[in-house]
Structure formats: C-alpha cells, structure tokens
Amino acid sequence: MILALFVCAFIGLNNGFRVLVVFPLCAPSHHILGRSVATNLLESGHEVVLITCFPDKEKKINLTQIDQSHVFELAQKRNNKNFEEEFKLKNLVGRKNYVDSLSFYYIAHDIHKWFLTDDVMLNLLIDTQQHFDAVVIEWFFSTLFAGIAQVFQAPLIWVSTTEAHWQVLKLVDEISNPTYTIDMFSENNPPLNFLERAVELWNVFKKYIFLTCIVEPLEKNVYNSVYKPIGEKRNVTIPSFEDAAYNASLLLLNSHSSIALPFKLPQNVKSIGGYHIDIKSKPLSQDLQKLMDEAKHGVIYFSMGLNLKSKDMTDNMRDSLLKMFSELKETIIWKFERDLENVPKNIYLTKWAPQQSILAHPNLKMFITHGGQLSTTEAIHHGVPIVGIPVFGDQHINMRNAVEKGFGIAVDLSEDMVGELTAAIQEILNNLSYKNKAKELSALFHYRQMTPQKELVHWVEYAIRTRGALHLRSPALNVPLYQKLYLDLLLTFVFVIYVLRKVFNMLFPKKSSLKVKIS
Ligand SMILES: *[C@@H]1O[C@H](CO)[C@@H](O)[C@H](O)[C@H]1NC(C)=O
Ligand SMILES: *[C@@H]1O[C@H](CO)[C@@H](O)[C@H](O)[C@H]1NC(C)=O
Ligand SMILES: *[C@@H]1O[C@H](CO)[C@@H](O)[C@H](O)[C@H]1NC(C)=O
Ligand SMILES: *[C@@H]1O[C@H](CO)[C@@H](O)[C@H](O)[C@H]1NC(C)=O
C-alpha cells in the first residue's frame, strides 16, 4: 500500500507539463535565451511550444516551434523601418544610447503589436485544442503579452534578459528606490551623490509619466481588441489590462550577483543568469583547437556579439584595428563576418565563432567584447577578463559593472579608439589583478545551490505546482503609489493644521484687529 502510494506520488511528480515559451524579438541573442528555456524544459521531460524568429532545423521530440520571422520582416517594410541598418556598427558610433529614449517605448510596443496581431499567433490563441500549464514570456519594454497567460488560464512567468531594473520590477513589486538603484540606461554609478539622485529621480519620473499617460493606453487598446474576443471564443473571462499585467507568478532574471551590482528583490524574482551556457563546452573545430593550443603567447578573442557585426565597421576603424592587432605578439581570433585580404598572420578571422568553447580554452588571455549580457556572463562562467566596447542598450551598464567589479576595462566606441584599446589590452596583459578577479568571480558564479539550468526548470515547475505561487507575491503590488509616498497622510496633516488654525483664530481673534486707535 505504502509502496503503491509512493509510486503514485513519484509518477505524479514526473508528469510532463506543457509550457508555452514566447521570445518574439528577432535578435539572435534574445533567441539564444528563449531556446535555452525550451531546451532545459524539454530535457526535464516537459513539452514546449516555442515562439521564435529563428526556429532550429533540427526537430526535437516534444518541441513545437512557431516561426515568427515573417512578422518582423513584413512589419519593418510596412512601417518603413530597418533595424538591421540602424544597428550597423558604423551607424552607432558616437550616438547616444539608442534605446534610452522615450520613443523606444513606441518601438517596443509596435513590435509586440505586430507579433500579437499576426495570423500565426492569433490562430494559436484561438485554437481551443491548445492548453498550457504555464506561459514563459520575455519581457521587453512591453506588457502586452500578459494577456496570453489569461487566454490559457495559466501562470505567467516573465523572463528579463538583463539585470534587474525598475521598469521590469514594477510589474511584480514596486518602482525601485532611485536613491540607491539606477535606471537601466543611466550613466551614474551608485552610491549616488545629491545631483545624481536628482537625475535618477527625474529619469524615473519622466519615464513613469510617459508610460502611464502614453504607452499604457496604447497597450490597453490593443489588449482589449485582441484578447477580449478570443476570451469569448474560448469561454474565459479576460480581466482588465492592469489585472493581467500585474499578475505574474515569477520573474526570472538573466543575471547573477557575481556580475551585477546587488539589487533588492521580492521573493518571486529569481536570478538564473548562466542558464543558457552549455554545461560541458563543445569541442573546438580542429583548426581552432590547433591554433589555440599552439599560440605561444596566448590568444585574445574579439567579438562584437551576434547583433552587432564587425564587418559593418567603417574601413578606417577596421584597418586601424588590424594594424594594432598585428603589432601584438598574441594570436587574435576575431569574429569577422566576411573575407578579407592581406590579413596579418597573427590574426585569425572567422565568420562564426564557437564563443563558449573559445572562452573555455586555458590559453585564452582576454576577451574583447561589446559587453552584451550573454558575453559578460560567459566570460565570468569561464573566468576570463574582458575589455568592453559597449555600444547600446544594457551594454553600458554591464561594462560599468565589470569595471566596478574589477574584471574588465571599458573603452568608448569611436573611430579613433585604437589608442585607448591598446592601453586597455596592455593593462589586462600586464596587471594580473583583472585575471585574478575574473577567476574569483567565476568561483562565486559557480557557488550555488543548483545550476541555473536546474533552477530554471525548478521555478517553472514550482509556479505550476503551486498554482501561480501566489504566496510569494510582494504586498507592495496592492498599495497605490500615493499611499507609499504617504500623500494621503500629508494631505490629512495639512488639512488638520488648517482646521486647527481656523479654530484657533476664531477662539483667539488677533489683537491687531481689535486695536483701537488712540489719539
Ligand atoms: C514528452 O512529453 C510527455 C508529456 O507531455 C512526457 O510524458 C514524455 O516523457 C516526453 N518525452 C520525452 C522524450 O521527453
Ligand atoms: C492571476 O494568476 C493566478 C495564478 O496564475 C490565477 O489563478 C488568477 O486567476 C489570476 N488573476 C487574474 C485577475 O488574472
Ligand atoms: C462557459 O463557461 C461557463 C462557466 O464556466 C459555463 O457555465 C458554460 O457552460 C460555458 N459555455 C460553453 C459554451 O462552454
Ligand atoms: C592593477 O589594477 C588594479 C585595478 O585597477 C589596480 O588597483 C592596481 O594598482 C594595478 N596594479 C598595478 C601594478 O598597476
């Protein structure tokens, strides 16, 4: 009997769940994170439907991929936008952080709207045969997709591909206090001085007003027009946009305390940074293995990531880098997406680089990177010091954290950055403190209760088995901002003082008014 119960419980626990994973952004780095969510769930015996722009050719049992690349292409054409052109390296030199503008929210909203109103997505939502136990969605500056969880009546799990920041935390907790936390795109570094605190407060205020007054009404509009009719078809009640937006069970952050500055988090926010990394590095190609093994003076690896491409540099920048690298005695592996002639012999260009395997090689001296979150995480996973050339988005804050932590040096992207870059490379080669720090942080990175891959699966299962993990929710969600700021108390106080003064004045009229002129 007991054995039977035990077996039943065991079987019950091993039930596969069906999970919808939505990573709509058509950027390879975002896709890597989405695909890893899917892969880790699949490996734990769950079934996954993955919505992505880059479906794998290889078929997997229990994985259904829904290709959304056509949406992005079409929508760009219709809206006369070309993100590929805008994100070319040569077009980003000397520009203000591309995504740190209010109009960026429009773009994020637009992108989500395109995906949501496309037939492929609508058909999935309307299909009454589709049932999911949980919905895992990338949050990227739009909350429109919260309705997907409502359609399927399943717990909503947000994934943020960056460090914690107030705009995403606001969905599960409250706006983080700007006296000690900075905006994602801020240029300040805590601890903040008087002026910096004012700047941070202004950042939050400006964006909050814009989001509340401009973006949210747009989102609400699309939300109502898309989800309400689908709800009727599926016979489920779709709550208001606010109720859906602030009803996430968990928020998973692609970050870890070893690479980020500390952040105050509510109980349903989990940092699972590193979950996309292969547990065992794949072997290098024969060419690269030989090159790295035999590099007498060590190897420097240079890649601007998957979204930015080295081939889109200006000729001047490319040539000055080639010249600078040729003067080093180290071997350089440069991810460069096209063929070049007359490449100096210590430089090896490759159109595609197996980054994790290169970082794992013991002969690697440093990694020159754009400072993307995947790259900095992988560098720390393998304990490699970095030189960063941040370009846009979270790359600036990632690099500032790397500098603050002591495992990297940041260089400003510019046409004539070679001097600064050489100095940074020499500093990392000659001053062992960066390498030692990277090793130390790497140990911290690996010192966890369980691997981030297991943690990811654990928390998704947790949200399902506890029917939404309601007990972990922050009480701050239910308290309106005016109460948090005690504006009601202040108002009451002012009112009481006012009344008391009136009463006082009535009881004890001022002498002056009674003064009789004595002549
Ligand atoms: C596929 O998913 C089902 C549950 O939906 C599960 O029982 C089965 O073990 C999975 N198969 C594999 C190969 O993971
Ligand atoms: C919020 O989420 C929980 C757990 O997924 C669900 O049971 C509940 O119905 C949701 N509430 C609203 C208003 O959507
Ligand atoms: C819709 O749901 C309600 C309440 O859950 C139920 O009473 C009703 O029969 C359902 N209608 C259909 C058509 O399934
Ligand atoms: C090495 O770098 C660290 C961190 O920037 C610095 O504190 C230290 O003084 C440097 N050491 C030398 C010998 O320059």
Coordinates of C-alpha atoms and ligand atoms in Angstrom, one line a residue:
M1 CA 0.0 0.0 0.0
I2 CA 2.7 2.4 1.1
L3 CA 4.8 1.4 -1.9
A4 CA 1.8 1.9 -4.2
L5 CA 1.3 5.4 -2.7
F6 CA 5.0 6.2 -3.1
V7 CA 5.0 5.0 -6.7
C8 CA 1.8 7.1 -7.4
A9 CA 3.4 10.2 -5.9
F10 CA 6.6 9.6 -7.9
I11 CA 4.7 9.2 -11.1
G12 CA 2.6 12.3 -10.2
L13 CA 5.8 14.3 -9.7
N14 CA 7.2 13.2 -13.0
N15 CA 4.2 14.3 -15.1
G16 CA 5.4 16.3 -18.0
F17 CA 3.9 19.8 -18.3
R18 CA 3.1 21.7 -21.4
V19 CA 4.7 25.1 -21.5
L20 CA 4.4 28.0 -24.0
V21 CA 7.6 29.9 -24.4
V22 CA 7.4 33.3 -26.1
F23 CA 10.6 35.1 -27.2
P24 CA 9.4 37.3 -30.0
L25 CA 12.4 39.6 -30.5
C26 CA 14.2 38.9 -33.8
A27 CA 17.6 39.3 -32.3
P28 CA 19.9 36.2 -32.1
S29 CA 21.0 36.9 -28.5
H30 CA 17.3 37.0 -27.3
H31 CA 16.6 33.8 -29.3
I32 CA 19.5 32.0 -27.5
L33 CA 17.9 32.7 -24.2
G34 CA 14.4 31.6 -25.4
R35 CA 15.8 28.4 -27.0
S36 CA 17.6 27.6 -23.7
V37 CA 14.4 28.0 -21.8
A38 CA 12.8 25.5 -24.2
T39 CA 15.8 23.1 -24.2
N40 CA 16.1 22.9 -20.4
L41 CA 12.3 22.2 -20.0
L42 CA 12.5 19.6 -22.8
E43 CA 15.4 17.8 -21.1
S44 CA 13.3 17.6 -17.9
G45 CA 10.6 15.8 -19.8
H46 CA 8.2 18.7 -20.5
E47 CA 6.5 19.6 -23.7
V48 CA 7.3 23.0 -25.2
V49 CA 5.8 25.3 -27.8
L50 CA 8.4 27.9 -28.7
I51 CA 7.6 31.1 -30.5
T52 CA 10.7 32.5 -32.1
C53 CA 12.2 34.2 -35.1
F54 CA 14.9 31.6 -35.5
P55 CA 13.5 28.1 -35.5
D56 CA 16.1 25.3 -35.4
K57 CA 16.2 23.0 -38.4
E58 CA 16.7 20.0 -36.1
K59 CA 13.4 18.5 -34.9
K60 CA 13.1 17.5 -31.3
I61 CA 10.6 15.3 -29.6
N62 CA 8.0 17.3 -27.7
L63 CA 9.1 20.6 -29.2
T64 CA 6.9 22.6 -31.5
Q65 CA 8.5 25.7 -33.0
I66 CA 6.4 28.5 -34.3
D67 CA 8.3 30.7 -36.8
Q68 CA 7.6 34.4 -36.5
S69 CA 10.4 35.8 -38.6
H70 CA 7.9 36.8 -41.4
V71 CA 6.2 39.2 -39.0
F72 CA 9.3 41.2 -38.3
E73 CA 10.3 41.4 -42.0
L74 CA 6.8 42.4 -43.1
A75 CA 6.2 44.9 -40.4
Q76 CA 9.5 46.6 -40.9
K77 CA 8.7 47.0 -44.6
R78 CA 5.2 48.3 -43.9
N79 CA 6.4 50.7 -41.2
N80 CA 9.4 51.8 -43.2
K81 CA 11.9 50.7 -40.6
N82 CA 15.1 48.9 -41.0
F83 CA 16.5 47.7 -37.7
E84 CA 19.4 45.9 -39.4
E85 CA 20.6 49.2 -40.9
E86 CA 20.1 51.1 -37.7
F87 CA 22.1 48.6 -35.7
K88 CA 25.1 48.6 -38.0
L89 CA 28.2 49.5 -36.1
K90 CA 29.2 52.4 -38.3
N91 CA 25.7 54.0 -37.7
L92 CA 26.0 53.7 -33.9
V93 CA 29.4 55.4 -33.4
G94 CA 29.1 58.5 -31.3
R95 CA 25.4 58.2 -30.8
K96 CA 23.6 58.4 -27.5
N97 CA 22.4 55.1 -26.2
Y98 CA 20.0 54.0 -28.9
V99 CA 17.4 52.5 -26.6
D100 CA 17.5 55.3 -24.0
S101 CA 14.8 57.4 -25.5
L102 CA 11.1 57.7 -24.9
S103 CA 10.3 56.9 -28.5
F104 CA 12.0 53.5 -27.9
Y105 CA 8.8 52.5 -25.9
Y106 CA 6.7 53.1 -29.0
I107 CA 9.0 50.9 -31.0
A108 CA 8.8 48.1 -28.3
H109 CA 5.0 48.5 -28.2
D110 CA 4.9 48.3 -32.0
I111 CA 7.0 45.2 -32.2
H112 CA 4.8 43.4 -29.7
K113 CA 1.7 44.6 -31.5
W114 CA 2.9 43.2 -34.8
F115 CA 3.5 39.8 -33.3
L116 CA 0.3 39.7 -31.4
T117 CA -1.9 40.7 -34.4
D118 CA -0.3 38.3 -36.8
D119 CA -2.4 35.3 -38.0
V120 CA 0.0 32.7 -36.7
M121 CA -0.2 34.0 -33.2
L122 CA -4.0 34.6 -33.3
N123 CA -4.6 31.1 -34.6
L124 CA -2.6 29.7 -31.7
L125 CA -4.6 31.8 -29.2
I126 CA -8.0 30.9 -30.7
D127 CA -7.2 27.2 -31.1
T128 CA -9.3 25.6 -28.3
Q129 CA -7.2 22.4 -28.6
Q130 CA -4.2 24.3 -27.1
H131 CA -3.7 24.1 -23.4
F132 CA -0.7 25.1 -21.4
D133 CA 0.3 24.6 -17.8
A134 CA 2.5 27.7 -17.8
V135 CA 3.4 30.6 -20.1
V136 CA 7.0 31.9 -20.1
I137 CA 7.4 35.2 -21.8
E138 CA 10.3 37.5 -22.4
W139 CA 9.5 41.0 -21.1
F140 CA 11.0 43.6 -23.4
F141 CA 9.6 47.0 -22.5
S142 CA 6.0 46.0 -23.3
T143 CA 3.5 44.2 -21.2
L144 CA 1.1 43.4 -24.0
F145 CA 1.8 39.7 -23.9
A146 CA 0.5 39.3 -20.3
G147 CA -2.9 38.5 -21.9
I148 CA -1.5 35.3 -23.4
A149 CA -1.4 33.8 -19.9
Q150 CA -5.0 34.9 -19.4
V151 CA -6.2 33.2 -22.6
F152 CA -4.7 29.9 -21.5
Q153 CA -5.5 30.5 -17.8
A154 CA -2.0 29.5 -16.9
P155 CA 0.6 31.1 -14.5
L156 CA 2.6 33.9 -16.2
I157 CA 6.4 33.8 -15.9
W158 CA 8.3 36.8 -17.2
V159 CA 11.9 36.4 -18.2
S160 CA 14.1 39.6 -18.3
T161 CA 17.2 39.1 -20.4
T162 CA 19.1 41.8 -18.5
E163 CA 20.0 42.8 -14.9
A164 CA 17.2 43.8 -12.6
H165 CA 15.9 47.3 -13.2
W166 CA 12.9 49.3 -12.0
Q167 CA 10.8 49.1 -15.2
V168 CA 10.5 45.3 -15.0
L169 CA 10.4 45.1 -11.2
K170 CA 7.5 47.4 -11.2
L171 CA 5.4 44.5 -12.6
V172 CA 6.0 42.3 -9.6
D173 CA 6.8 44.7 -6.8
E174 CA 7.2 48.4 -7.0
I175 CA 9.4 51.1 -8.5
S176 CA 12.8 50.5 -7.1
N177 CA 14.0 53.4 -4.9
P178 CA 16.0 55.7 -7.2
T179 CA 18.2 56.9 -4.3
Y180 CA 20.2 53.7 -4.5
T181 CA 19.2 52.0 -7.7
I182 CA 19.9 53.4 -11.2
D183 CA 17.9 53.4 -14.4
M184 CA 18.9 50.7 -16.8
F185 CA 20.4 53.2 -19.2
S186 CA 21.7 55.7 -16.7
E187 CA 25.3 56.8 -16.7
N188 CA 25.6 57.0 -12.9
N189 CA 27.2 54.6 -10.6
P190 CA 25.9 54.0 -7.0
P191 CA 26.5 55.2 -4.3
L192 CA 24.8 58.4 -5.7
N193 CA 25.6 61.9 -4.8
F194 CA 23.0 64.7 -4.4
L195 CA 22.9 65.6 -8.1
E196 CA 22.9 62.0 -9.3
R197 CA 20.0 61.2 -7.1
A198 CA 18.1 64.1 -8.6
V199 CA 18.9 62.8 -12.1
E200 CA 17.7 59.3 -11.2
L201 CA 14.5 60.6 -9.7
W202 CA 13.9 62.6 -12.9
N203 CA 14.6 59.6 -15.1
V204 CA 12.0 57.5 -13.2
F205 CA 9.5 60.4 -13.1
K206 CA 9.8 61.2 -16.8
K207 CA 9.5 57.6 -17.9
Y208 CA 6.8 56.7 -15.5
I209 CA 4.6 59.6 -16.7
F210 CA 5.3 58.8 -20.3
L211 CA 4.5 55.1 -19.7
T212 CA 1.3 55.8 -17.8
C213 CA 0.0 58.5 -20.0
I214 CA 1.1 57.5 -23.4
V215 CA 2.2 53.9 -23.7
E216 CA -0.3 52.2 -21.3
P217 CA -3.4 53.5 -23.1
L218 CA -1.9 52.2 -26.4
E219 CA -1.3 48.8 -24.8
K220 CA -4.7 48.7 -23.2
N221 CA -6.3 49.4 -26.6
V222 CA -4.6 46.5 -28.3
Y223 CA -5.1 44.3 -25.3
N224 CA -8.8 44.8 -25.3
S225 CA -9.2 44.5 -29.1
V226 CA -7.2 41.3 -29.3
Y227 CA -7.8 39.3 -26.1
K228 CA -11.4 40.1 -25.3
P229 CA -12.9 38.5 -28.5
I230 CA -10.5 35.5 -28.1
G231 CA -11.7 35.1 -24.5
E232 CA -15.3 35.0 -25.7
K233 CA -14.4 32.3 -28.2
R234 CA -12.6 30.2 -25.6
N235 CA -15.2 30.9 -22.9
V236 CA -12.8 32.5 -20.5
T237 CA -13.1 35.9 -18.9
I238 CA -10.3 38.2 -19.8
P239 CA -9.6 40.6 -16.9
S240 CA -8.6 44.2 -17.3
F241 CA -5.2 45.1 -18.7
E242 CA -3.9 46.2 -15.3
D243 CA -5.1 43.0 -13.6
A244 CA -3.3 40.9 -16.2
A245 CA -0.2 43.0 -16.3
Y246 CA 0.4 42.8 -12.6
N247 CA -0.4 39.1 -12.2
A248 CA 2.9 37.4 -12.9
S249 CA 3.8 34.4 -10.8
L250 CA 7.5 34.8 -11.2
L251 CA 10.1 37.0 -12.8
L252 CA 13.3 35.2 -13.9
L253 CA 16.3 37.4 -14.4
N254 CA 19.2 36.5 -16.7
S255 CA 21.6 37.9 -14.2
H256 CA 23.8 36.8 -11.2
S257 CA 25.2 38.6 -8.2
S258 CA 28.8 37.8 -9.4
I259 CA 28.5 40.1 -12.4
A260 CA 25.8 42.5 -11.3
L261 CA 25.7 45.1 -8.5
P262 CA 23.4 44.0 -5.6
F263 CA 19.7 44.6 -6.1
K264 CA 16.8 44.4 -3.6
L265 CA 14.4 41.8 -5.0
P266 CA 11.0 40.5 -3.9
Q267 CA 10.6 36.8 -3.2
N268 CA 9.2 35.8 -6.6
V269 CA 12.1 37.2 -8.6
K270 CA 14.9 34.7 -9.2
S271 CA 18.3 35.3 -10.8
I272 CA 19.1 32.4 -13.0
G273 CA 21.9 34.0 -15.1
G274 CA 24.0 31.5 -16.9
Y275 CA 21.2 29.1 -17.8
H276 CA 22.0 29.3 -21.5
I277 CA 25.5 28.1 -21.1
D278 CA 26.5 24.6 -22.1
I279 CA 27.2 22.5 -19.1
K280 CA 30.0 20.9 -20.9
S281 CA 31.7 23.0 -23.6
K282 CA 31.5 21.6 -27.1
P283 CA 34.9 20.7 -28.6
L284 CA 36.5 23.3 -30.8
S285 CA 37.0 22.7 -34.5
Q286 CA 40.3 21.1 -35.4
D287 CA 41.6 24.3 -36.8
L288 CA 40.8 26.4 -33.8
Q289 CA 41.9 23.8 -31.4
K290 CA 45.3 23.6 -33.0
L291 CA 45.5 27.4 -33.3
M292 CA 44.8 27.9 -29.6
D293 CA 46.9 25.0 -28.4
E294 CA 49.9 26.3 -30.3
A295 CA 49.7 30.0 -29.7
K296 CA 53.0 30.6 -27.9
H297 CA 52.0 34.0 -26.4
G298 CA 48.4 33.2 -25.7
V299 CA 45.2 34.2 -27.5
I300 CA 43.0 37.3 -27.5
Y301 CA 39.4 36.7 -28.7
F302 CA 37.5 39.7 -30.2
S303 CA 33.8 39.6 -31.0
M304 CA 31.2 42.3 -31.1
G305 CA 28.4 39.8 -30.5
L306 CA 25.7 38.4 -32.7
N307 CA 23.6 41.5 -33.2
L308 CA 26.4 43.9 -34.0
K309 CA 28.8 42.9 -36.7
S310 CA 32.4 43.7 -37.1
K311 CA 32.0 43.7 -40.9
D312 CA 29.8 46.8 -40.5
M313 CA 32.6 48.9 -39.1
T314 CA 34.0 51.8 -41.2
D315 CA 37.1 50.8 -43.3
N316 CA 39.1 53.2 -41.2
M317 CA 38.1 51.5 -37.9
R318 CA 38.7 48.0 -39.3
D319 CA 42.1 48.9 -40.7
S320 CA 43.3 50.6 -37.6
L321 CA 42.3 47.6 -35.5
L322 CA 44.0 45.2 -37.9
K323 CA 47.2 47.3 -37.7
M324 CA 47.0 47.5 -33.9
F325 CA 46.4 43.7 -33.5
S326 CA 49.3 42.9 -35.9
E327 CA 51.7 44.7 -33.6
L328 CA 50.8 42.4 -30.7
K329 CA 52.6 39.1 -30.2
E330 CA 49.4 37.3 -29.1
T331 CA 47.3 35.4 -31.5
I332 CA 44.0 37.2 -32.2
I333 CA 40.7 35.4 -33.0
W334 CA 38.3 37.9 -34.5
K335 CA 34.7 37.2 -35.3
F336 CA 34.5 39.0 -38.6
E337 CA 31.6 38.2 -40.9
R338 CA 33.2 38.3 -44.3
D339 CA 36.5 37.5 -46.0
L340 CA 39.4 40.0 -46.0
E341 CA 42.6 40.1 -47.9
N342 CA 46.1 40.6 -46.6
V343 CA 45.3 39.7 -43.0
P344 CA 48.4 39.8 -40.7
K345 CA 49.5 36.3 -39.8
N346 CA 48.8 36.5 -36.1
I347 CA 45.1 37.3 -36.8
Y348 CA 42.6 34.6 -37.5
L349 CA 39.3 35.8 -38.9
T350 CA 36.2 33.6 -38.5
K351 CA 32.7 34.3 -39.7
W352 CA 31.2 32.3 -36.8
A353 CA 33.0 31.7 -33.5
P354 CA 32.2 29.0 -31.0
Q355 CA 32.4 31.5 -28.3
Q356 CA 31.8 29.3 -25.2
S357 CA 34.4 26.8 -26.4
I358 CA 37.0 29.6 -27.1
L359 CA 36.4 31.1 -23.7
A360 CA 36.9 27.7 -22.1
H361 CA 40.4 27.2 -23.6
P362 CA 43.1 27.7 -21.0
N363 CA 45.3 29.6 -23.4
L364 CA 42.9 32.4 -23.7
K365 CA 44.2 35.7 -22.2
M366 CA 41.3 38.0 -22.6
F367 CA 38.0 38.7 -24.4
I368 CA 37.4 41.9 -26.2
T369 CA 33.6 42.3 -26.3
H370 CA 30.7 44.6 -26.9
G371 CA 29.6 43.9 -23.3
G372 CA 26.4 42.1 -24.0
Q373 CA 24.9 40.2 -21.1
L374 CA 25.5 36.8 -22.7
S375 CA 29.1 37.6 -23.3
T376 CA 29.9 39.0 -19.9
T377 CA 28.1 36.1 -18.3
E378 CA 30.0 33.6 -20.4
A379 CA 33.3 35.4 -19.6
I380 CA 32.7 35.1 -15.9
H381 CA 31.5 31.5 -16.2
H382 CA 35.0 30.7 -17.6
G383 CA 36.9 33.3 -15.5
V384 CA 38.2 35.4 -18.4
P385 CA 39.0 39.1 -18.0
I386 CA 37.4 41.4 -20.6
V387 CA 37.9 44.7 -22.5
G388 CA 34.5 46.1 -23.4
I389 CA 33.4 48.4 -26.1
P390 CA 29.8 49.0 -25.2
V391 CA 27.5 50.3 -28.0
F392 CA 23.9 50.4 -26.8
G393 CA 21.2 49.0 -24.5
D394 CA 22.4 47.3 -21.4
Q395 CA 26.0 47.0 -22.7
H396 CA 27.0 50.3 -21.0
I397 CA 25.7 49.2 -17.6
N398 CA 27.2 45.7 -18.0
M399 CA 30.6 47.2 -18.6
R400 CA 30.3 49.6 -15.8
N401 CA 29.6 46.7 -13.5
A402 CA 32.6 44.8 -14.9
V403 CA 34.8 47.8 -14.2
E404 CA 33.3 48.2 -10.7
K405 CA 33.8 44.5 -10.0
G406 CA 37.4 44.7 -11.3
F407 CA 37.4 42.1 -14.1
G408 CA 37.2 44.4 -17.0
I409 CA 38.1 47.7 -18.7
A410 CA 35.7 49.8 -20.8
V411 CA 36.7 51.6 -23.9
D412 CA 34.4 54.2 -25.7
L413 CA 33.4 53.2 -29.2
S414 CA 34.8 55.7 -31.6
E415 CA 36.7 55.9 -34.9
D416 CA 40.0 56.5 -33.2
M417 CA 39.6 54.2 -30.2
V418 CA 42.8 52.3 -31.0
G419 CA 45.0 54.1 -28.6
E420 CA 42.6 53.6 -25.7
L421 CA 42.1 50.0 -26.7
T422 CA 45.8 49.2 -26.8
A423 CA 46.2 50.7 -23.4
A424 CA 43.4 48.5 -22.0
I425 CA 44.8 45.4 -23.6
Q426 CA 48.3 46.1 -22.2
E427 CA 46.8 46.7 -18.8
I428 CA 45.0 43.4 -18.8
L429 CA 48.0 41.5 -20.1
N430 CA 50.4 43.1 -17.6
N431 CA 48.3 43.6 -14.5
L432 CA 47.2 40.2 -13.2
S433 CA 44.5 41.7 -10.9
Y434 CA 41.9 41.6 -13.7
K435 CA 42.5 37.9 -14.4
N436 CA 42.5 37.0 -10.7
K437 CA 39.3 38.9 -10.2
A438 CA 37.7 37.1 -13.1
K439 CA 38.7 33.7 -11.6
E440 CA 37.4 34.8 -8.1
L441 CA 34.0 35.9 -9.5
S442 CA 33.9 32.7 -11.6
A443 CA 34.1 30.7 -8.4
L444 CA 31.3 32.9 -7.0
F445 CA 29.3 32.3 -10.1
H446 CA 29.5 28.5 -9.7
Y447 CA 29.0 28.5 -5.9
R448 CA 25.2 27.9 -6.0
Q449 CA 22.7 25.5 -4.5
M450 CA 21.9 24.2 -8.0
T451 CA 22.9 25.0 -11.6
P452 CA 21.0 27.8 -13.2
Q453 CA 19.6 25.3 -15.7
K454 CA 18.1 23.2 -12.9
E455 CA 16.9 26.4 -11.2
L456 CA 15.0 27.5 -14.3
V457 CA 13.2 24.2 -14.6
H458 CA 12.6 24.1 -10.8
W459 CA 10.9 27.5 -10.8
V460 CA 8.7 26.9 -13.8
E461 CA 7.5 23.6 -12.2
Y462 CA 7.1 25.5 -8.9
A463 CA 4.8 28.1 -10.5
I464 CA 2.7 25.3 -12.0
R465 CA 2.5 23.0 -8.9
T466 CA 1.7 25.9 -6.5
R467 CA -0.9 27.2 -9.0
G468 CA 0.8 30.5 -9.5
A469 CA 3.0 30.8 -6.4
L470 CA 0.6 33.4 -5.0
H471 CA 2.3 33.2 -1.6
L472 CA 5.5 34.7 -3.0
R473 CA 3.9 37.9 -4.3
S474 CA 5.0 41.2 -3.0
P475 CA 2.5 43.1 -0.9
A476 CA 3.7 46.3 -2.5
L477 CA 1.8 45.4 -5.6
N478 CA -1.5 46.1 -3.8
V479 CA -0.6 49.5 -2.4
P480 CA -1.1 52.5 -4.6
L481 CA 1.8 54.9 -5.1
Y482 CA 0.1 57.8 -3.3
Q483 CA -0.1 55.6 -0.2
K484 CA 3.6 54.6 -0.5
L485 CA 4.5 58.2 -0.6
Y486 CA 2.1 58.9 2.3
L487 CA 0.5 61.6 0.2
D488 CA -2.8 60.9 1.9
L489 CA -1.3 61.3 5.3
L490 CA 0.4 64.5 4.3
L491 CA -2.9 65.9 2.9
T492 CA -4.7 64.9 6.1
F493 CA -2.0 66.6 8.2
V494 CA -2.2 69.8 6.1
F495 CA -5.9 69.8 6.5
V496 CA -5.9 69.2 10.2
I497 CA -3.3 72.1 10.7
Y498 CA -5.5 74.3 8.5
V499 CA -8.7 73.5 10.6
L500 CA -6.8 73.9 13.9
R501 CA -5.6 77.3 12.8
K502 CA -9.1 78.4 11.8
V503 CA -10.5 77.2 15.1
F504 CA -7.6 78.9 17.0
N505 CA -8.2 82.1 15.1
M506 CA -11.9 82.1 15.9
L507 CA -11.3 81.5 19.6
F508 CA -8.5 83.9 19.9
P509 CA -9.0 86.7 17.4
K510 CA -5.8 88.6 16.7
K511 CA -5.3 91.6 18.9
S512 CA -4.4 93.8 15.9
S513 CA -7.9 93.6 14.5
L514 CA -9.2 94.9 17.8
K515 CA -6.7 97.7 18.1
V516 CA -8.4 101.0 18.7
K517 CA -6.6 104.0 17.6
I518 CA -5.9 106.2 20.5
S519 CA -5.1 109.6 19.5
Ligands
LIG1 C1 7.1 14.2 -24.0 O1 6.2 14.9 -23.1 C2 5.4 14.0 -22.4 C3 4.4 14.8 -21.6 O2 3.8 15.8 -22.3 C4 6.2 13.1 -21.5 O3 5.5 12.2 -20.8 C5 7.3 12.4 -22.3 O4 8.2 11.7 -21.4 C6 8.1 13.4 -23.1 N1 9.1 12.7 -24.0 C7 10.4 13.0 -23.9 C8 11.2 12.2 -24.8 O5 10.8 13.8 -23.2
LIG2 C1 -3.6 35.6 -11.5 O1 -2.8 34.5 -11.6 C2 -3.3 33.4 -10.9 C3 -2.2 32.3 -11.0 O2 -1.9 32.0 -12.3 C4 -4.6 33.0 -11.3 O3 -5.1 31.9 -10.6 C5 -5.6 34.1 -11.2 O4 -6.8 33.8 -11.8 C6 -5.0 35.3 -11.9 N1 -5.9 36.5 -11.6 C7 -6.2 37.4 -12.6 C8 -7.1 38.5 -12.1 O5 -5.9 37.3 -13.7
LIG3 C1 -18.7 28.8 -20.4 O1 -18.3 28.8 -19.0 C2 -19.4 28.8 -18.1 C3 -18.8 29.0 -16.7 O2 -17.6 28.3 -16.6 C4 -20.3 27.6 -18.3 O3 -21.4 27.6 -17.4 C5 -20.8 27.5 -19.7 O4 -21.5 26.3 -19.9 C6 -19.6 27.6 -20.7 N1 -20.1 27.7 -22.0 C7 -19.6 26.9 -23.0 C8 -20.3 27.2 -24.4 O5 -18.7 26.1 -22.9
LIG4 C1 46.3 46.7 -11.3 O1 44.9 47.0 -11.5 C2 44.3 47.3 -10.2 C3 42.8 47.5 -10.6 O2 42.6 48.6 -11.5 C4 44.9 48.5 -9.5 O3 44.3 48.7 -8.3 C5 46.4 48.2 -9.3 O4 47.0 49.3 -8.8 C6 47.1 47.8 -10.6 N1 48.4 47.3 -10.3 C7 49.5 47.8 -10.9 C8 50.8 47.3 -10.6 O5 49.4 48.7 -11.8

